[in-house]
Structure formats: C-alpha cells, structure tokens
C-alpha cells in the first residue's frame, strides 16, 4: 500500500510538471512533453514530415505559438496565453489587430453554464483564430477597442510521436496507447501519460511474456500515422489498451474492443469483477479515443480502452477545471494497479494440453500434493490442478478454467505451472 501511495504521488508530480506546456497535434509542446517523459523511460521519437500521406489523411502543417493576448486600451492583458495555454483556440493562425469588442466577440469562446471556467477549443483543419476565456471575464469587458495578438506560426514541419518497448519472451506485442495532444488538461490526458509511463517502468522490472509497446501520439492523426507506418507488422499486435482519463475520482470504466470478445476484453472484465472494484463495462462505439483507429475494420485489433469517468461525461471535461487538483494520486495509483493486474493475467493466460488425459493422473507420487503443503489455500490449489487437467484440451485457456471453476486466476496459473513442471501438461 505504501509503495502504491508513493507511486501515486510520483505520477501526480509528473502531471503537475507537464500541465503548463502548450500541446497540440504537432509542435514544440509535444516535443517538450516527450522530453520530460524520456527522463522516466527511454523513448524512440519519430518525426513525420508535413504532407506525408498516412492512410486517408495527410500530416498537417506544424503549429507553434509564442505569445497571445487581448489587451484593453490601457494595455492591460485581459486574456493572456502566458496564464494558461487554454486561452488560445488550438491551431490559431497569427493575428495582430485592434478591433472593437463587437467584432472580437465572434472569436471568443466561453462556457455560460460555468462562468468561471475556460473552455478548450481547437480548429485543426480550418484556418481560424480565437480565444477562450471565462464568461465572467467577458461579462466584465466594456465596449471599446482591444488589441488582439496571436504570435503563432503554421508552417511545414513535422508530426511527432514516440514509442517505448519493453522486450518480452516472444515478439508478439501488446500496445499501450495514450494521446499527447491536449494542452493544460490534467485528466484528459496527462493522467493517462503518467499511468502509461509508470506502467512501462513496472513492466521493465519483470520478464513479461509479451513484448509491450507504449505509443505516445497525438490523438486521431497520431494513431493513424502510427498505423500507416506499421501496417506491415501489425500482425504482431495481439492485444492492446488505450489509456485516458486515468486520474479523476470516478469509478473505472472499460470500453470493449470492436470484437467484444477479444482476449483483452475478457481479461479486463475478469480482473475488474474479481477485484470487486466499483466499475462498469461498455460496448464498443466508433467514437471516443484512439481505440476507434486501432479497431477500424481494416485493422480490427483487439484493443480496448480503460478510463475512469469516460470522455465528455464529467463537467470538468475540456475545461480549465480539469487541473491537477481534479486528479488524485490515489485514483492514478488505482488505475495503474488494474493495468498491472490485467497484464499479469494476460501474460500467464495459456492453453495447455493434458499429456495424461486417460483418467486422473496420480499427483501424489509426483510430489504435487506435497508441494502444496503449508499453503493457506491448499484445497483451492488441489481443485485448481484437477480443473486444469480436465480442461487442458488445447481449446480452453487458463482464464476459461478460472471462470468456469470460480477459482482465482493466480491459483489456476500456479497449478498449471506445477503441472507443467511435472510433465503432465504442455503449452
């Protein structure tokens, strides 16, 4: 418990450190974010030039911003990008003008229902400029002339994404994907970045069966770019998980893959149910985060999505209220724990073949019962051996055994390990 508390605090500190950076689907904010993550785990960073065709999309021009503000006649900055990266419409083209409030209003975005909050808005693929501000700030602005300046550039450059690989015993891969394109939004998705990073560190301390590939990419266009650049080796991806909204106080939510019965779906359902955590499982929909790219029909990968409160289902979503105070070390630690539990099951879930299928083999003379001596769950362990032997027909996995028998997965996997060591089953 103390270790998870410490890890939760470390993840929250990473969120706080990343929070001020202005991220978008391209640009130096993404690079600065990846530079910080690279201090925790080594990243391989990829730069894809503007104009590159990626499936049905084209890598856009790169956007960077240095300053932006709205100033009154006295030169006071009423809205200031330096105070929050949310204040500028994402991908705003440069502007330097003086205009009346009546004209400026067409370029202002607020949340009347939450007058103290600043919304998050973008215009990636349509040339536009604008500011986001609190409704109460707008209400306090008198009619008159305002200086409007956005010091940005939109020019040929690159889309940036990164990967981190934890080598496994086999080349078959599990992908873990999170988006790195949102500016100052702590839950969506800095908490996801933090959980992914510390999950990678935890897996590196083990010898996993699968190879785990962590993908840090801008939402939609980044995942599409990764798929386009990895189409020839996509067959190696056996399972996957998209992490987002990983730190809010809500219960865990698992969104199933397009298949609905992929192994990752069964594993997450089992782990969440067995843990008795409050949670819910939802069906796949072709909207949300990048699971919809990985699950597009041409790829149809077994990739689900793990969040706490789903996107757009909490008032703070895409607003300045999604700040570091909104996410907690405890919630991020809980999300991380579920990921570790799920991948522990995934890594040990095998199909075995009983090498002595005619009648029950004599376990006592092989020392298998003696090996269980002193265990607090000796009776469960004995039953697990019998279940594994009975269902090791090459068709049933250990997860099948656990679910059918009602026994804990770890007990079933331990039994399989003992039987395998005694030469009674083979993978």
Tab-separated table of C-alpha atoms in Angstrom:
chain	number	residue	atom	x	y	z
A	1	UNK	CA	0.000	0.000	0.000
A	2	UNK	CA	2.795	2.410	0.910
A	3	UNK	CA	4.542	1.671	-2.383
A	4	UNK	CA	1.393	2.445	-4.404
A	5	UNK	CA	0.906	5.655	-2.411
A	6	UNK	CA	4.451	6.713	-3.281
A	7	UNK	CA	3.956	5.841	-6.962
A	8	UNK	CA	0.690	7.779	-6.987
A	9	UNK	CA	2.499	10.834	-5.638
A	10	UNK	CA	5.196	10.480	-8.309
A	11	UNK	CA	2.594	10.257	-11.067
A	12	UNK	CA	0.806	13.326	-9.738
A	13	UNK	CA	4.099	15.228	-9.682
A	14	UNK	CA	4.598	14.312	-13.358
A	15	UNK	CA	1.112	15.619	-14.168
A	16	UNK	CA	1.902	18.903	-12.421
A	17	UNK	CA	5.153	19.228	-14.327
A	18	UNK	CA	3.528	18.612	-17.717
A	19	UNK	CA	0.456	20.749	-17.049
A	20	UNK	CA	1.781	24.196	-18.093
A	21	UNK	CA	3.009	23.039	-21.514
A	22	UNK	CA	1.007	24.005	-24.591
A	23	UNK	CA	0.480	20.808	-26.550
A	24	UNK	CA	-1.317	20.313	-29.845
A	25	UNK	CA	-1.327	17.689	-32.603
A	26	UNK	CA	2.082	18.975	-33.724
A	27	UNK	CA	4.723	21.351	-32.445
A	28	UNK	CA	7.296	22.012	-29.787
A	29	UNK	CA	4.834	21.397	-26.944
A	30	UNK	CA	4.642	17.733	-27.929
A	31	UNK	CA	8.432	17.538	-28.127
A	32	UNK	CA	8.840	19.174	-24.708
A	33	UNK	CA	6.319	16.699	-23.259
A	34	UNK	CA	8.182	13.730	-24.713
A	35	UNK	CA	11.496	15.129	-23.471
A	36	UNK	CA	10.138	15.025	-19.924
A	37	UNK	CA	8.698	11.517	-20.314
A	38	UNK	CA	12.102	10.479	-21.691
A	39	UNK	CA	13.580	11.264	-18.265
A	40	UNK	CA	11.436	8.434	-16.846
A	41	UNK	CA	11.670	5.871	-19.667
A	42	UNK	CA	13.791	5.930	-22.840
A	43	UNK	CA	11.743	6.945	-25.863
A	44	UNK	CA	12.289	6.494	-29.566
A	45	UNK	CA	10.973	9.718	-31.083
A	46	UNK	CA	9.671	9.803	-34.663
A	47	UNK	CA	9.264	12.933	-36.826
A	48	UNK	CA	6.910	12.607	-39.804
A	49	UNK	CA	7.084	15.472	-42.339
A	50	UNK	CA	4.170	17.695	-43.276
A	51	UNK	CA	2.445	16.400	-46.396
A	52	UNK	CA	3.128	12.721	-45.685
A	53	UNK	CA	0.170	10.574	-46.714
A	54	UNK	CA	-0.988	8.417	-43.799
A	55	UNK	CA	-3.896	6.185	-44.789
A	56	UNK	CA	-6.693	8.566	-45.848
A	57	UNK	CA	-5.109	11.532	-44.049
A	58	UNK	CA	-2.198	13.892	-44.664
A	59	UNK	CA	0.196	15.080	-41.964
A	60	UNK	CA	-0.724	18.758	-41.454
A	61	UNK	CA	1.470	21.794	-41.084
A	62	UNK	CA	3.188	22.203	-37.742
A	63	UNK	CA	1.779	24.759	-35.293
A	64	UNK	CA	3.783	26.647	-32.704
A	65	UNK	CA	2.874	29.593	-30.531
A	66	UNK	CA	4.992	32.014	-28.512
A	67	UNK	CA	2.524	34.532	-27.097
A	68	UNK	CA	-1.087	35.655	-27.327
A	69	UNK	CA	-3.258	38.173	-25.552
A	70	UNK	CA	-6.219	40.528	-25.621
A	71	UNK	CA	-5.336	43.923	-24.144
A	72	UNK	CA	-7.577	46.878	-23.316
A	73	UNK	CA	-6.928	50.479	-24.290
A	74	UNK	CA	-4.650	50.929	-21.267
A	75	UNK	CA	-2.517	47.967	-22.296
A	76	UNK	CA	-3.796	45.625	-19.577
A	77	UNK	CA	-3.906	41.995	-20.726
A	78	UNK	CA	-7.484	40.871	-20.180
A	79	UNK	CA	-6.787	37.420	-21.632
A	80	UNK	CA	-3.216	36.124	-21.519
A	81	UNK	CA	-1.812	32.938	-23.055
A	82	UNK	CA	1.023	33.125	-20.506
A	83	UNK	CA	-1.516	32.451	-17.750
A	84	UNK	CA	-2.984	29.337	-19.437
A	85	UNK	CA	-2.446	27.590	-22.752
A	86	UNK	CA	-6.218	27.044	-22.893
A	87	UNK	CA	-6.755	30.737	-23.606
A	88	UNK	CA	-5.945	30.337	-27.310
A	89	UNK	CA	-8.002	28.386	-29.818
A	90	UNK	CA	-5.724	25.497	-30.758
A	91	UNK	CA	-4.049	25.928	-34.141
A	92	UNK	CA	-4.970	29.617	-34.329
A	93	UNK	CA	-3.404	31.407	-37.277
A	94	UNK	CA	-1.423	34.547	-36.392
A	95	UNK	CA	-3.256	37.821	-35.894
A	96	UNK	CA	-2.218	41.335	-34.850
A	97	UNK	CA	-5.055	43.835	-34.907
A	98	UNK	CA	-7.038	46.377	-32.963
A	99	UNK	CA	-10.786	45.879	-33.112
A	100	UNK	CA	-13.998	46.720	-31.260
A	101	UNK	CA	-15.464	44.226	-28.827
A	102	UNK	CA	-18.464	43.791	-31.125
A	103	UNK	CA	-16.172	42.331	-33.807
A	104	UNK	CA	-13.974	40.449	-31.353
A	105	UNK	CA	-16.920	38.562	-29.875
A	106	UNK	CA	-17.147	36.321	-32.946
A	107	UNK	CA	-13.746	34.927	-31.996
A	108	UNK	CA	-14.388	34.374	-28.286
A	109	UNK	CA	-15.390	31.059	-26.695
A	110	UNK	CA	-16.880	30.754	-23.202
A	111	UNK	CA	-18.934	28.396	-21.028
A	112	UNK	CA	-22.017	30.319	-19.861
A	113	UNK	CA	-23.112	27.410	-17.648
A	114	UNK	CA	-19.759	27.513	-15.832
A	115	UNK	CA	-18.873	31.215	-15.913
A	116	UNK	CA	-15.562	30.851	-14.038
A	117	UNK	CA	-14.154	28.111	-16.300
A	118	UNK	CA	-12.196	28.447	-19.540
A	119	UNK	CA	-13.131	26.000	-22.334
A	120	UNK	CA	-10.725	24.034	-24.531
A	121	UNK	CA	-11.371	24.551	-28.242
A	122	UNK	CA	-9.419	23.805	-31.423
A	123	UNK	CA	-9.548	24.392	-35.176
A	124	UNK	CA	-7.007	21.937	-36.548
A	125	UNK	CA	-8.091	21.681	-40.165
A	126	UNK	CA	-9.796	25.036	-40.810
A	127	UNK	CA	-7.748	28.274	-40.740
A	128	UNK	CA	-9.195	30.275	-37.853
A	129	UNK	CA	-8.154	32.240	-34.799
A	130	UNK	CA	-9.764	32.765	-31.448
A	131	UNK	CA	-9.541	32.998	-27.691
A	132	UNK	CA	-11.104	31.013	-24.864
A	133	UNK	CA	-11.965	32.797	-21.653
A	134	UNK	CA	-14.206	32.699	-18.636
A	135	UNK	CA	-17.719	34.031	-19.192
A	136	UNK	CA	-17.279	36.278	-16.159
A	137	UNK	CA	-14.199	37.818	-17.794
A	138	UNK	CA	-16.156	38.523	-20.968
A	139	UNK	CA	-19.040	39.986	-18.979
A	140	UNK	CA	-16.623	42.437	-17.343
A	141	UNK	CA	-15.185	43.685	-20.664
A	142	UNK	CA	-16.666	47.090	-21.607
A	143	UNK	CA	-17.342	48.068	-25.168
A	144	UNK	CA	-14.377	49.670	-26.847
A	145	UNK	CA	-11.227	48.896	-28.782
A	146	UNK	CA	-8.990	45.949	-27.903
A	147	UNK	CA	-5.544	44.970	-29.069
A	148	UNK	CA	-5.595	41.371	-30.285
A	149	UNK	CA	-2.368	39.472	-30.865
A	150	UNK	CA	-1.593	35.816	-31.519
A	151	UNK	CA	2.106	35.229	-32.200
A	152	UNK	CA	1.918	31.804	-33.823
A	153	UNK	CA	3.277	30.023	-36.863
A	154	UNK	CA	1.662	27.451	-39.088
A	155	UNK	CA	4.300	26.099	-41.459
A	156	UNK	CA	5.702	22.931	-42.941
A	157	UNK	CA	7.325	20.869	-40.227
A	158	UNK	CA	6.628	17.524	-38.612
A	159	UNK	CA	4.189	15.452	-36.601
A	160	UNK	CA	5.961	13.990	-33.576
A	161	UNK	CA	5.206	10.749	-31.757
A	162	UNK	CA	7.240	8.368	-29.608
A	163	UNK	CA	7.480	4.708	-28.636
A	164	UNK	CA	8.925	2.774	-25.723
A	165	UNK	CA	9.342	-1.003	-25.932
A	166	UNK	CA	9.582	-3.416	-23.015
A	167	UNK	CA	11.042	-6.613	-24.527
A	168	UNK	CA	9.193	-9.850	-23.826
A	169	UNK	CA	9.871	-13.544	-24.164
A	170	UNK	CA	8.032	-13.558	-27.507
A	171	UNK	CA	7.810	-10.944	-30.285
A	172	UNK	CA	4.003	-10.857	-30.125
A	173	UNK	CA	3.021	-7.410	-28.882
A	174	UNK	CA	0.661	-5.665	-26.520
A	175	UNK	CA	0.295	-1.977	-27.365
A	176	UNK	CA	-0.495	0.654	-24.753
A	177	UNK	CA	-1.508	3.949	-26.324
A	178	UNK	CA	-2.129	7.431	-24.924
A	179	UNK	CA	-2.623	10.808	-26.589
A	180	UNK	CA	-0.205	13.706	-26.110
A	181	UNK	CA	-2.023	16.487	-27.985
A	182	UNK	CA	-4.080	18.178	-25.273
A	183	UNK	CA	-2.790	21.339	-23.571
A	184	UNK	CA	-3.407	22.075	-19.888
A	185	UNK	CA	-5.864	19.266	-19.147
A	186	UNK	CA	-4.807	17.059	-16.239
A	187	UNK	CA	-7.211	14.150	-16.547
A	188	UNK	CA	-7.538	14.266	-20.322
A	189	UNK	CA	-4.838	13.195	-20.771
A	190	UNK	CA	-1.835	13.931	-18.560
A	191	UNK	CA	-3.000	11.290	-16.080
A	192	UNK	CA	-3.041	8.752	-18.929
A	193	UNK	CA	0.511	9.709	-19.898
A	194	UNK	CA	1.635	9.342	-16.283
A	195	UNK	CA	-0.027	5.948	-15.780
A	196	UNK	CA	1.388	4.642	-19.080
A	197	UNK	CA	4.875	5.803	-18.130
A	198	UNK	CA	4.857	4.199	-14.701
A	199	UNK	CA	3.280	1.050	-16.123
A	200	UNK	CA	6.199	0.789	-18.533
A	201	UNK	CA	8.635	1.188	-15.633
A	202	UNK	CA	6.861	-1.520	-13.639
A	203	UNK	CA	6.862	-3.975	-16.562
A	204	UNK	CA	10.563	-3.364	-17.143
A	205	UNK	CA	11.232	-4.728	-13.647
A	206	UNK	CA	9.726	-8.087	-14.680
A	207	UNK	CA	10.310	-10.521	-17.528
A	208	UNK	CA	6.993	-10.264	-19.371
A	209	UNK	CA	5.823	-12.930	-21.778
A	210	UNK	CA	4.614	-10.445	-24.376
A	211	UNK	CA	6.554	-7.525	-25.778
A	212	UNK	CA	4.911	-4.295	-24.642
A	213	UNK	CA	4.966	-1.289	-26.968
A	214	UNK	CA	3.961	2.076	-25.500
A	215	UNK	CA	2.766	4.664	-28.015
A	216	UNK	CA	2.693	8.377	-27.162
A	217	UNK	CA	0.996	10.094	-30.086
A	218	UNK	CA	-1.357	12.973	-30.907
A	219	UNK	CA	-4.999	11.908	-30.907
A	220	UNK	CA	-6.523	10.613	-34.159
A	221	UNK	CA	-3.870	11.801	-36.636
A	222	UNK	CA	-1.067	10.393	-34.454
A	223	UNK	CA	-2.599	6.932	-34.100
A	224	UNK	CA	-3.428	6.912	-37.815
A	225	UNK	CA	0.183	7.856	-38.590
A	226	UNK	CA	1.474	5.038	-36.365
A	227	UNK	CA	-0.844	2.522	-38.058
A	228	UNK	CA	0.178	3.695	-41.532
A	229	UNK	CA	3.877	3.392	-40.692
A	230	UNK	CA	3.469	-0.044	-39.077
A	231	UNK	CA	0.938	-1.679	-41.410
A	232	UNK	CA	3.310	-4.476	-42.459
A	233	UNK	CA	3.984	-5.614	-38.901
A	234	UNK	CA	0.509	-5.058	-37.492
A	235	UNK	CA	0.025	-8.838	-37.278
A	236	UNK	CA	2.389	-8.885	-34.301
A	237	UNK	CA	-0.105	-6.847	-32.250
A	238	UNK	CA	-2.141	-9.394	-30.322
A	239	UNK	CA	-3.695	-7.170	-27.658
A	240	UNK	CA	-3.898	-3.501	-26.757
A	241	UNK	CA	-5.194	-0.873	-24.370
A	242	UNK	CA	-5.829	2.838	-24.775
A	243	UNK	CA	-5.357	4.813	-21.550
A	244	UNK	CA	-7.172	8.089	-20.938
A	245	UNK	CA	-8.942	9.999	-18.147
A	246	UNK	CA	-6.963	7.932	-15.652
A	247	UNK	CA	-6.975	10.177	-12.596
A	248	UNK	CA	-10.444	11.516	-11.819
A	249	UNK	CA	-12.464	10.389	-8.766
A	250	UNK	CA	-14.980	8.328	-10.751
A	251	UNK	CA	-15.194	4.546	-10.957
A	252	UNK	CA	-13.215	2.641	-13.566
A	253	UNK	CA	-14.781	2.132	-16.989
A	254	UNK	CA	-13.632	-0.403	-19.548
A	255	UNK	CA	-14.763	0.076	-23.135
A	256	UNK	CA	-14.527	-3.165	-25.076
A	257	UNK	CA	-12.834	-3.612	-28.421
A	258	UNK	CA	-14.824	-3.733	-31.645
A	259	UNK	CA	-14.743	-7.536	-31.400
A	260	UNK	CA	-16.239	-7.536	-27.925
A	261	UNK	CA	-14.769	-10.961	-27.190
A	262	UNK	CA	-11.084	-10.219	-27.685
A	263	UNK	CA	-8.806	-11.658	-25.035
A	264	UNK	CA	-8.114	-8.188	-23.623
A	265	UNK	CA	-11.883	-7.714	-23.189
A	266	UNK	CA	-12.215	-10.945	-21.232
A	267	UNK	CA	-9.155	-10.187	-19.122
A	268	UNK	CA	-10.313	-6.700	-18.128
A	269	UNK	CA	-13.821	-7.907	-17.361
A	270	UNK	CA	-12.398	-10.707	-15.205
A	271	UNK	CA	-9.904	-8.529	-13.346
A	272	UNK	CA	-12.378	-5.748	-12.602
A	273	UNK	CA	-15.033	-8.189	-11.417
A	274	UNK	CA	-12.646	-10.314	-9.350
A	275	UNK	CA	-11.170	-7.239	-7.681
A	276	UNK	CA	-14.659	-6.141	-6.558
A	277	UNK	CA	-13.809	-2.571	-7.545
A	278	UNK	CA	-16.762	-0.377	-8.498
A	279	UNK	CA	-16.676	-0.345	-12.281
A	280	UNK	CA	-18.661	-0.628	-15.453
A	281	UNK	CA	-18.051	-2.192	-18.843
A	282	UNK	CA	-19.392	-0.620	-22.028
A	283	UNK	CA	-19.773	-1.801	-25.598
A	284	UNK	CA	-17.549	-0.511	-28.377
A	285	UNK	CA	-18.615	2.610	-30.244
A	286	UNK	CA	-16.686	4.193	-33.146
A	287	UNK	CA	-16.238	7.418	-31.190
A	288	UNK	CA	-14.011	8.321	-28.292
A	289	UNK	CA	-10.236	7.950	-28.115
A	290	UNK	CA	-7.818	6.122	-30.397
A	291	UNK	CA	-9.339	2.692	-29.820
A	292	UNK	CA	-11.521	3.644	-32.766
A	293	UNK	CA	-8.437	3.829	-35.008
A	294	UNK	CA	-6.939	0.547	-33.814
A	295	UNK	CA	-10.384	-1.068	-34.073
A	296	UNK	CA	-11.194	0.302	-37.533
A	297	UNK	CA	-12.437	-2.619	-39.669
A	298	UNK	CA	-9.305	-2.900	-41.797
A	299	UNK	CA	-7.170	-3.498	-38.702
A	300	UNK	CA	-9.771	-4.791	-36.199
A	301	UNK	CA	-7.186	-5.123	-33.443
A	302	UNK	CA	-8.133	-6.403	-30.020
A	303	UNK	CA	-7.725	-3.001	-28.377
A	304	UNK	CA	-9.969	-1.744	-25.592
A	305	UNK	CA	-9.989	1.498	-23.631
A	306	UNK	CA	-9.576	1.992	-19.894
A	307	UNK	CA	-10.703	5.220	-18.261
A	308	UNK	CA	-12.229	6.276	-15.031
A	309	UNK	CA	-15.108	8.600	-15.927
A	310	UNK	CA	-15.442	8.393	-19.741
A	311	UNK	CA	-14.809	11.348	-22.026
A	312	UNK	CA	-17.423	14.127	-22.025
A	313	UNK	CA	-19.172	12.546	-19.022
A	314	UNK	CA	-17.926	14.891	-16.312
A	315	UNK	CA	-18.471	18.668	-16.142
A	316	UNK	CA	-14.744	19.465	-15.972
A	317	UNK	CA	-14.071	17.729	-19.315
A	318	UNK	CA	-12.232	20.016	-21.762
A	319	UNK	CA	-12.234	22.967	-19.371
A	320	UNK	CA	-9.793	24.742	-17.066
A	321	UNK	CA	-11.406	22.866	-14.166
A	322	UNK	CA	-9.564	19.759	-15.403
A	323	UNK	CA	-6.485	20.861	-13.486
A	324	UNK	CA	-4.038	18.985	-11.231
A	325	UNK	CA	-6.399	19.386	-8.267
A	326	UNK	CA	-9.043	17.407	-10.166
A	327	UNK	CA	-6.868	14.292	-10.399
A	328	UNK	CA	-5.578	12.423	-7.379
A	329	UNK	CA	-2.557	10.225	-6.653
A	330	UNK	CA	-4.928	7.587	-5.275
A	331	UNK	CA	-7.032	7.392	-8.452
A	332	UNK	CA	-3.970	7.174	-10.702
A	333	UNK	CA	-2.435	4.503	-8.451
A	334	UNK	CA	-5.685	2.515	-8.669
A	335	UNK	CA	-5.730	2.764	-12.476
A	336	UNK	CA	-2.098	1.661	-12.590
A	337	UNK	CA	-2.851	-1.281	-10.281
A	338	UNK	CA	-5.663	-2.500	-12.549
A	339	UNK	CA	-3.376	-2.308	-15.587
A	340	UNK	CA	-0.711	-4.329	-13.796
A	341	UNK	CA	-3.256	-6.912	-12.651
A	342	UNK	CA	-4.722	-7.201	-16.147
A	343	UNK	CA	-1.369	-7.632	-17.848
A	344	UNK	CA	-0.296	-10.186	-15.247
A	345	UNK	CA	-3.332	-12.258	-16.248
A	346	UNK	CA	-2.768	-11.661	-19.961
A	347	UNK	CA	0.875	-12.703	-19.670
A	348	UNK	CA	0.054	-16.014	-17.938
A	349	UNK	CA	-3.060	-16.919	-19.881
A	350	UNK	CA	-2.156	-20.017	-21.898
A	351	UNK	CA	-3.829	-23.029	-23.452
A	352	UNK	CA	-2.385	-26.351	-22.355
A	353	UNK	CA	-2.679	-29.953	-23.484
A	354	UNK	CA	-3.058	-32.735	-20.924
A	355	UNK	CA	-0.341	-35.354	-21.589
A	356	UNK	CA	-2.100	-37.945	-19.391
A	357	UNK	CA	-5.736	-37.488	-20.416
A	358	UNK	CA	-7.000	-41.036	-19.762
A	359	UNK	CA	-8.171	-40.972	-16.186
A	360	UNK	CA	-6.839	-38.757	-13.474
A	361	UNK	CA	-3.023	-38.950	-13.180
A	362	UNK	CA	-1.578	-39.796	-9.786
A	363	UNK	CA	-0.500	-36.463	-8.379
A	364	UNK	CA	0.801	-37.740	-5.037
A	365	UNK	CA	3.647	-39.828	-6.429
A	366	UNK	CA	4.809	-36.826	-8.424
A	367	UNK	CA	5.061	-34.767	-5.238
A	368	UNK	CA	2.423	-32.320	-6.375
A	369	UNK	CA	0.295	-32.601	-3.253
A	370	UNK	CA	3.378	-32.319	-1.056
A	371	UNK	CA	4.375	-29.167	-2.939
A	372	UNK	CA	1.129	-27.586	-1.754
A	373	UNK	CA	1.771	-28.277	1.918
A	374	UNK	CA	1.508	-25.233	4.149
A	375	UNK	CA	-0.474	-23.132	1.713
A	376	UNK	CA	-3.442	-21.370	3.194
A	377	UNK	CA	-5.394	-22.237	0.048
A	378	UNK	CA	-4.299	-25.892	-0.214
A	379	UNK	CA	-7.806	-27.126	-1.005
A	380	UNK	CA	-8.241	-24.472	-3.715
A	381	UNK	CA	-4.851	-25.337	-5.185
A	382	UNK	CA	-5.741	-29.032	-5.345
A	383	UNK	CA	-9.017	-28.249	-7.073
A	384	UNK	CA	-7.194	-25.935	-9.466
A	385	UNK	CA	-4.910	-28.795	-10.527
A	386	UNK	CA	-7.880	-31.031	-11.213
A	387	UNK	CA	-9.638	-28.309	-13.199
A	388	UNK	CA	-6.518	-27.516	-15.229
A	389	UNK	CA	-6.000	-31.195	-16.040
A	390	UNK	CA	-9.616	-31.611	-17.057
A	391	UNK	CA	-9.786	-28.556	-19.294
A	392	UNK	CA	-6.302	-28.793	-20.804
A	393	UNK	CA	-7.545	-29.948	-24.180
A	394	UNK	CA	-5.829	-27.298	-26.252
A	395	UNK	CA	-9.087	-25.374	-26.536
A	396	UNK	CA	-9.531	-23.859	-23.081
A	397	UNK	CA	-7.300	-21.127	-21.678
A	398	UNK	CA	-6.412	-20.683	-18.022
A	399	UNK	CA	-8.863	-17.784	-17.945
A	400	UNK	CA	-11.544	-20.221	-19.123
A	401	UNK	CA	-10.556	-22.512	-16.260
A	402	UNK	CA	-10.700	-19.713	-13.691
A	403	UNK	CA	-14.097	-18.514	-14.855
A	404	UNK	CA	-15.634	-21.968	-15.084
A	405	UNK	CA	-14.248	-23.168	-11.755
A	406	UNK	CA	-14.766	-19.905	-9.879
A	407	UNK	CA	-11.172	-20.133	-8.631
A	408	UNK	CA	-8.756	-17.168	-8.547
A	409	UNK	CA	-6.747	-16.842	-11.739
A	410	UNK	CA	-3.428	-16.778	-9.868
A	411	UNK	CA	-4.280	-20.072	-8.164
A	412	UNK	CA	-5.129	-21.636	-11.520
A	413	UNK	CA	-1.950	-20.297	-13.143
A	414	UNK	CA	0.181	-21.575	-10.234
A	415	UNK	CA	-1.432	-25.000	-10.590
A	416	UNK	CA	-0.684	-25.013	-14.300
A	417	UNK	CA	2.915	-24.126	-13.570
A	418	UNK	CA	3.241	-27.051	-11.162
A	419	UNK	CA	1.610	-29.487	-13.600
A	420	UNK	CA	3.810	-28.250	-16.419
A	421	UNK	CA	6.884	-28.717	-14.269
A	422	UNK	CA	5.803	-32.297	-13.525
A	423	UNK	CA	5.446	-33.039	-17.239
A	424	UNK	CA	1.686	-33.573	-17.103
A	425	UNK	CA	0.706	-30.723	-19.443
A	426	UNK	CA	2.374	-28.833	-22.257
A	427	UNK	CA	1.697	-25.424	-23.738
